[in-house]
Short mmCIF file of C-alpha atoms in Angstrom, two decimals:
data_model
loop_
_atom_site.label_atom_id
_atom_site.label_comp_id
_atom_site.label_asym_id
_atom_site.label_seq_id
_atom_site.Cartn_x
_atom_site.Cartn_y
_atom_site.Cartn_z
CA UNK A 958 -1.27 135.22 115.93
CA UNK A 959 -2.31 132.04 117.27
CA UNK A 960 -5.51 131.91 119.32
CA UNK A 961 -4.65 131.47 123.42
CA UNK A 962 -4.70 128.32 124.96
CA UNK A 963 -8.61 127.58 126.12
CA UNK A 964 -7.41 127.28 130.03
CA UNK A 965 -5.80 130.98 129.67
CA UNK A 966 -9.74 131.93 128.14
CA UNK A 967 -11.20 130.45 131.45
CA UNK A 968 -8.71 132.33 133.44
CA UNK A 969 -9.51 135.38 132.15
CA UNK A 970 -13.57 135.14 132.06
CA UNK A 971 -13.48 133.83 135.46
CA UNK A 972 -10.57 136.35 137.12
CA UNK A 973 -7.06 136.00 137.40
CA UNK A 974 -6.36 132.45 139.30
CA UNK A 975 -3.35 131.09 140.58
CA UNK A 976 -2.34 127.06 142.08
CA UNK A 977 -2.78 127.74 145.89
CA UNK A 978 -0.51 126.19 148.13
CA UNK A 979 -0.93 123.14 149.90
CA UNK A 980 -3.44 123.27 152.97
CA UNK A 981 -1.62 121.07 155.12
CA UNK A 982 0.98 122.95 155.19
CA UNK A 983 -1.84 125.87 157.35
CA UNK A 984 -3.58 122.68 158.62
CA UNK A 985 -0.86 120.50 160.48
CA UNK A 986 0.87 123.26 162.17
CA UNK A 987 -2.27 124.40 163.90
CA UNK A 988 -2.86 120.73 164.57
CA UNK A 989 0.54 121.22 166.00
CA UNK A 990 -0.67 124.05 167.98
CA UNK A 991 -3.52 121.97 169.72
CA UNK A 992 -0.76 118.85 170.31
CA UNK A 993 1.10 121.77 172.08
CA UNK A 994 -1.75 122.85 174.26
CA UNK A 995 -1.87 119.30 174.64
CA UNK A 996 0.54 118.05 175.98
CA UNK A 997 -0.15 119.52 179.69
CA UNK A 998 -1.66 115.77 180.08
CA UNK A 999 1.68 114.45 180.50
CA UNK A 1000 2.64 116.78 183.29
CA UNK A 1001 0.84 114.37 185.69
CA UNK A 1002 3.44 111.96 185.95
CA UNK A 1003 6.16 113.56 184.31
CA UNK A 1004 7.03 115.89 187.39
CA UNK A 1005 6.87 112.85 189.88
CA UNK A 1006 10.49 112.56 187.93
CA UNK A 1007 11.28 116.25 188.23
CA UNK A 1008 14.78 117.36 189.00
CA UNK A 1009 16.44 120.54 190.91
CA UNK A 1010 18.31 121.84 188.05
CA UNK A 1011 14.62 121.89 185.86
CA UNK A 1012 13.52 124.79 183.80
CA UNK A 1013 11.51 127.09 185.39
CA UNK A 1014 8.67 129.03 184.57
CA UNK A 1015 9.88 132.85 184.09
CA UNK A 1016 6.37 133.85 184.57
CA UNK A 1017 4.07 133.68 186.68
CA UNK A 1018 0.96 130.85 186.89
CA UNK A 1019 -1.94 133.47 186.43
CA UNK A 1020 -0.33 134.90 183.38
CA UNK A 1021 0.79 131.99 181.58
CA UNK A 1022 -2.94 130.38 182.15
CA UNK A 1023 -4.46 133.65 180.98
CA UNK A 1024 -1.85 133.61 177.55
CA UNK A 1025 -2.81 129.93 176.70
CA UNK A 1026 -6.58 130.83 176.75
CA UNK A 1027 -5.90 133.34 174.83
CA UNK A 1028 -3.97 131.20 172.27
CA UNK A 1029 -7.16 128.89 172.32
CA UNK A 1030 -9.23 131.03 171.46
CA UNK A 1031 -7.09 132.27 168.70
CA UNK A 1032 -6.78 128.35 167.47
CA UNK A 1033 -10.23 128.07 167.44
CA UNK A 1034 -10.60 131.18 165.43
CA UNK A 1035 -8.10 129.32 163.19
CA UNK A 1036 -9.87 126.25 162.73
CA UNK A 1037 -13.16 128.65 162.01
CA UNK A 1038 -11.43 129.97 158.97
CA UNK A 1039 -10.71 126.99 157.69
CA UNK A 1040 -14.38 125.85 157.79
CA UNK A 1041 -15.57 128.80 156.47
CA UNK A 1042 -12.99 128.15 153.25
CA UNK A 1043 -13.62 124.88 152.95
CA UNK A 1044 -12.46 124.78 149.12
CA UNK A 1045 -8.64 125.83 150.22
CA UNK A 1046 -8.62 124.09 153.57
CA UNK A 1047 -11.50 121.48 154.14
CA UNK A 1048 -11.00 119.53 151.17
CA UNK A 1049 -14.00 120.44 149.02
CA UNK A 1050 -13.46 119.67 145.26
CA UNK A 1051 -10.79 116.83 146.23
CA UNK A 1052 -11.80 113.13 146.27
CA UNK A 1053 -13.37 113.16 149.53
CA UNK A 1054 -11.17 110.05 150.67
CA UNK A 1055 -8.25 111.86 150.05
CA UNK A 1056 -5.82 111.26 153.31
CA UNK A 1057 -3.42 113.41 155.53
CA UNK A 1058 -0.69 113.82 152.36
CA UNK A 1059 1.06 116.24 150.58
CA UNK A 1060 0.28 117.06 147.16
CA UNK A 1061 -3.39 115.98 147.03
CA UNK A 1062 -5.15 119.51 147.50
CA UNK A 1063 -4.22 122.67 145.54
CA UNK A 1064 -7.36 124.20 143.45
CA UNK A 1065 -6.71 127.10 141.81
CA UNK A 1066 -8.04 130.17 143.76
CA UNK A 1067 -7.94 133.87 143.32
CA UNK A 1068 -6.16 136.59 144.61
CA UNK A 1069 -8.17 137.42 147.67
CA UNK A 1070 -7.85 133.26 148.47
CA UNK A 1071 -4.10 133.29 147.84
CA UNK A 1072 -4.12 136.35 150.43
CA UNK A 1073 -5.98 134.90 152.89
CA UNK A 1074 -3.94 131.66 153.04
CA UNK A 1075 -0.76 133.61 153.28
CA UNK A 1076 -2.67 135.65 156.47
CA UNK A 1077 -3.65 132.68 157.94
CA UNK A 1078 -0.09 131.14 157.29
CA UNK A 1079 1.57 134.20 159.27
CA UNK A 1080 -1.32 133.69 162.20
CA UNK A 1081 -0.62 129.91 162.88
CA UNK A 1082 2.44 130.30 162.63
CA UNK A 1083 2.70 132.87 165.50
CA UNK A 1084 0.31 130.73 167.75
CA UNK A 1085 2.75 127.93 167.18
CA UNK A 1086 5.07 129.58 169.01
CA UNK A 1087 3.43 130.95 171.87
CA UNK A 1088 1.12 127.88 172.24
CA UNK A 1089 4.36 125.74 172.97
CA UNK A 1090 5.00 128.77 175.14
CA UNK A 1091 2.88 129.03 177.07
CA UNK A 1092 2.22 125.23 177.64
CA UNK A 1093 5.57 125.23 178.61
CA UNK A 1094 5.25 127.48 181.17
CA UNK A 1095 1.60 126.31 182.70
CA UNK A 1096 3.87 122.65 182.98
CA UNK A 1097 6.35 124.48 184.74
CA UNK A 1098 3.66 125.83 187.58
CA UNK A 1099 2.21 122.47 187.64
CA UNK A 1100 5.04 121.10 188.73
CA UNK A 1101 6.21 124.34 190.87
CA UNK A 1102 3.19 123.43 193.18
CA UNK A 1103 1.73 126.82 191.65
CA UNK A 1104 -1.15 125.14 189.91
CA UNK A 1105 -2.94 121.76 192.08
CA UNK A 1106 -5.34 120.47 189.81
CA UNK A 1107 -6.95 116.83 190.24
CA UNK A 1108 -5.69 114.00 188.11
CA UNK A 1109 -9.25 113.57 185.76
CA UNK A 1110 -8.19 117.35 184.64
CA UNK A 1111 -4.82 116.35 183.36
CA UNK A 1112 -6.60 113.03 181.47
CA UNK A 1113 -9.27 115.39 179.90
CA UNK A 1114 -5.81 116.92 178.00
CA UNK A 1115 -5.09 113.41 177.35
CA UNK A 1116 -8.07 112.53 175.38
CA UNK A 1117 -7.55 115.47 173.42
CA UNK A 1118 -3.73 114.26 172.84
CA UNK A 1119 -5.45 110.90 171.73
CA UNK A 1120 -7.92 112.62 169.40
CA UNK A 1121 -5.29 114.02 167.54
CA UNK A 1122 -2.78 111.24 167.80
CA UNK A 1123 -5.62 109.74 165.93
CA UNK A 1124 -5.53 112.32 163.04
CA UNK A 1125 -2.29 111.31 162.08
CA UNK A 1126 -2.43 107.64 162.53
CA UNK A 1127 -5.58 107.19 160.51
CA UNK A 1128 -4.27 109.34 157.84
CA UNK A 1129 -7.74 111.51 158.18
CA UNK A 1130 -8.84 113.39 155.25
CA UNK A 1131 -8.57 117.05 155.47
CA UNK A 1132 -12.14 118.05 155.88
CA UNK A 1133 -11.55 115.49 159.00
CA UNK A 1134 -8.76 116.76 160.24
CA UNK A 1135 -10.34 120.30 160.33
CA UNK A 1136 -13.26 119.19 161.86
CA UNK A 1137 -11.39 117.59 164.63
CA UNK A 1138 -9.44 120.49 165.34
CA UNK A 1139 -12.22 122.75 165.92
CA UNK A 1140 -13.71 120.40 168.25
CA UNK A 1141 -10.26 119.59 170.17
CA UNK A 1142 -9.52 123.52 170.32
CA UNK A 1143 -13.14 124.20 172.18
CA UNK A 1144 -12.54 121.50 174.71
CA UNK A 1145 -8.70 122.19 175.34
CA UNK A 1146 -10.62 126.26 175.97
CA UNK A 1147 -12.91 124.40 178.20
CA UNK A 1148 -9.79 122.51 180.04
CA UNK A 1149 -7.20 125.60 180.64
CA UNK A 1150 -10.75 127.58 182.24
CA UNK A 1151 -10.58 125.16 185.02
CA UNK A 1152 -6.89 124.74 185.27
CA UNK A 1153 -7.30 128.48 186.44
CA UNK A 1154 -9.90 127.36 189.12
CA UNK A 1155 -6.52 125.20 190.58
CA UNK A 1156 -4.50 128.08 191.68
CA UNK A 1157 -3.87 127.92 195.59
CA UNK A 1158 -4.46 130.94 196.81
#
């Protein structure tokens, strides 16, 4: 019987290991997430443009503010979990100038690692949704009068929009890109807390 190939040897001293999937494929919809979150910046002059027959908010201001912190706080629990695996989702054992592409991180990681990712998968993907949710409807009381914040509130969202416009147009590693969106996911916490301060009463 012929002796097993010496990778199959490794495999077996060192557990069983498997190719885990690519990171961007976590990593750029939770960027996505924060470009939701966003987005509010452009709310300042987009409703100067507003029409009758608009969308409308079905809920109201209070609640959709209080759902979008929430979803920033789950981001930035997100982007947490990335750091603290930084060999499946910050890069580590890639060349470290390795850019935002397909194809260029997948070590082989164990079963609790393949597990995680999946989790992880399933929880971005859910704040994807209710990020662009929620945005959506904290836009909609903007523009309903229900919300009257000050214009240097909206351009604080707007350097975050920049910051990650960035990402993708520097083609940032992904130890970069994670970084980043820890960073932008505190501040855009920081920014919805005082869009709740601009409620009239």
């Amino acid at each position: 019987m012929a002796d097993k190939k010496p990778q199959n040897r490794v495999a077996e001293a060192e557990g069983e290991t498997r190719l885990a999937p690519d990171p961007f494929t976590a990593v750029l919809p939770a960027l996505a997430a924060l470009g939701a979150i966003a987005s509010i910046a452009t709310i300042n002059w987009a409703a100067q443009e507003r029409t009758p027959d608009r969308s409308r908010a079905k809920r109201k201001a209070g609640t959709a503010l209080r759902d979008l912190e929430t979803c920033c706080l789950g981001l930035q629990e997100i982007f947490r979990r990335f750091q603290r695996n930084p060999r499946l989702f910050a890069g580590e054992g890639a060349p470290a100038s390795s850019p935002l592409k397909f194809g260029v991180h997948g070590p082989r990681v164990g079963a609790d690692s393949a597990r995680l990712f999946q989790q992880l998968i399933n929880d971005v993907a859910s704040m994807l949704v209710l990020a662009s949710q929620n945005a959506f409807d904290v836009m909609s009381a903007v523009e309903d009068g229900e919300i009257n914040a000050p214009e240097e509130l909206f351009f604080g969202f707007g350097e975050q929009q920049e910051r990650l416009n960035k990402l993708i147009q520097a083609r940032a590693t992904l130890k970069a890109s994670v970084d980043t969106g820890a960073e932008v996911a505190v501040r855009l916490t920081e920014l919805v807390r005082e869009l709740k301060k601009h409620r009239p009463e």
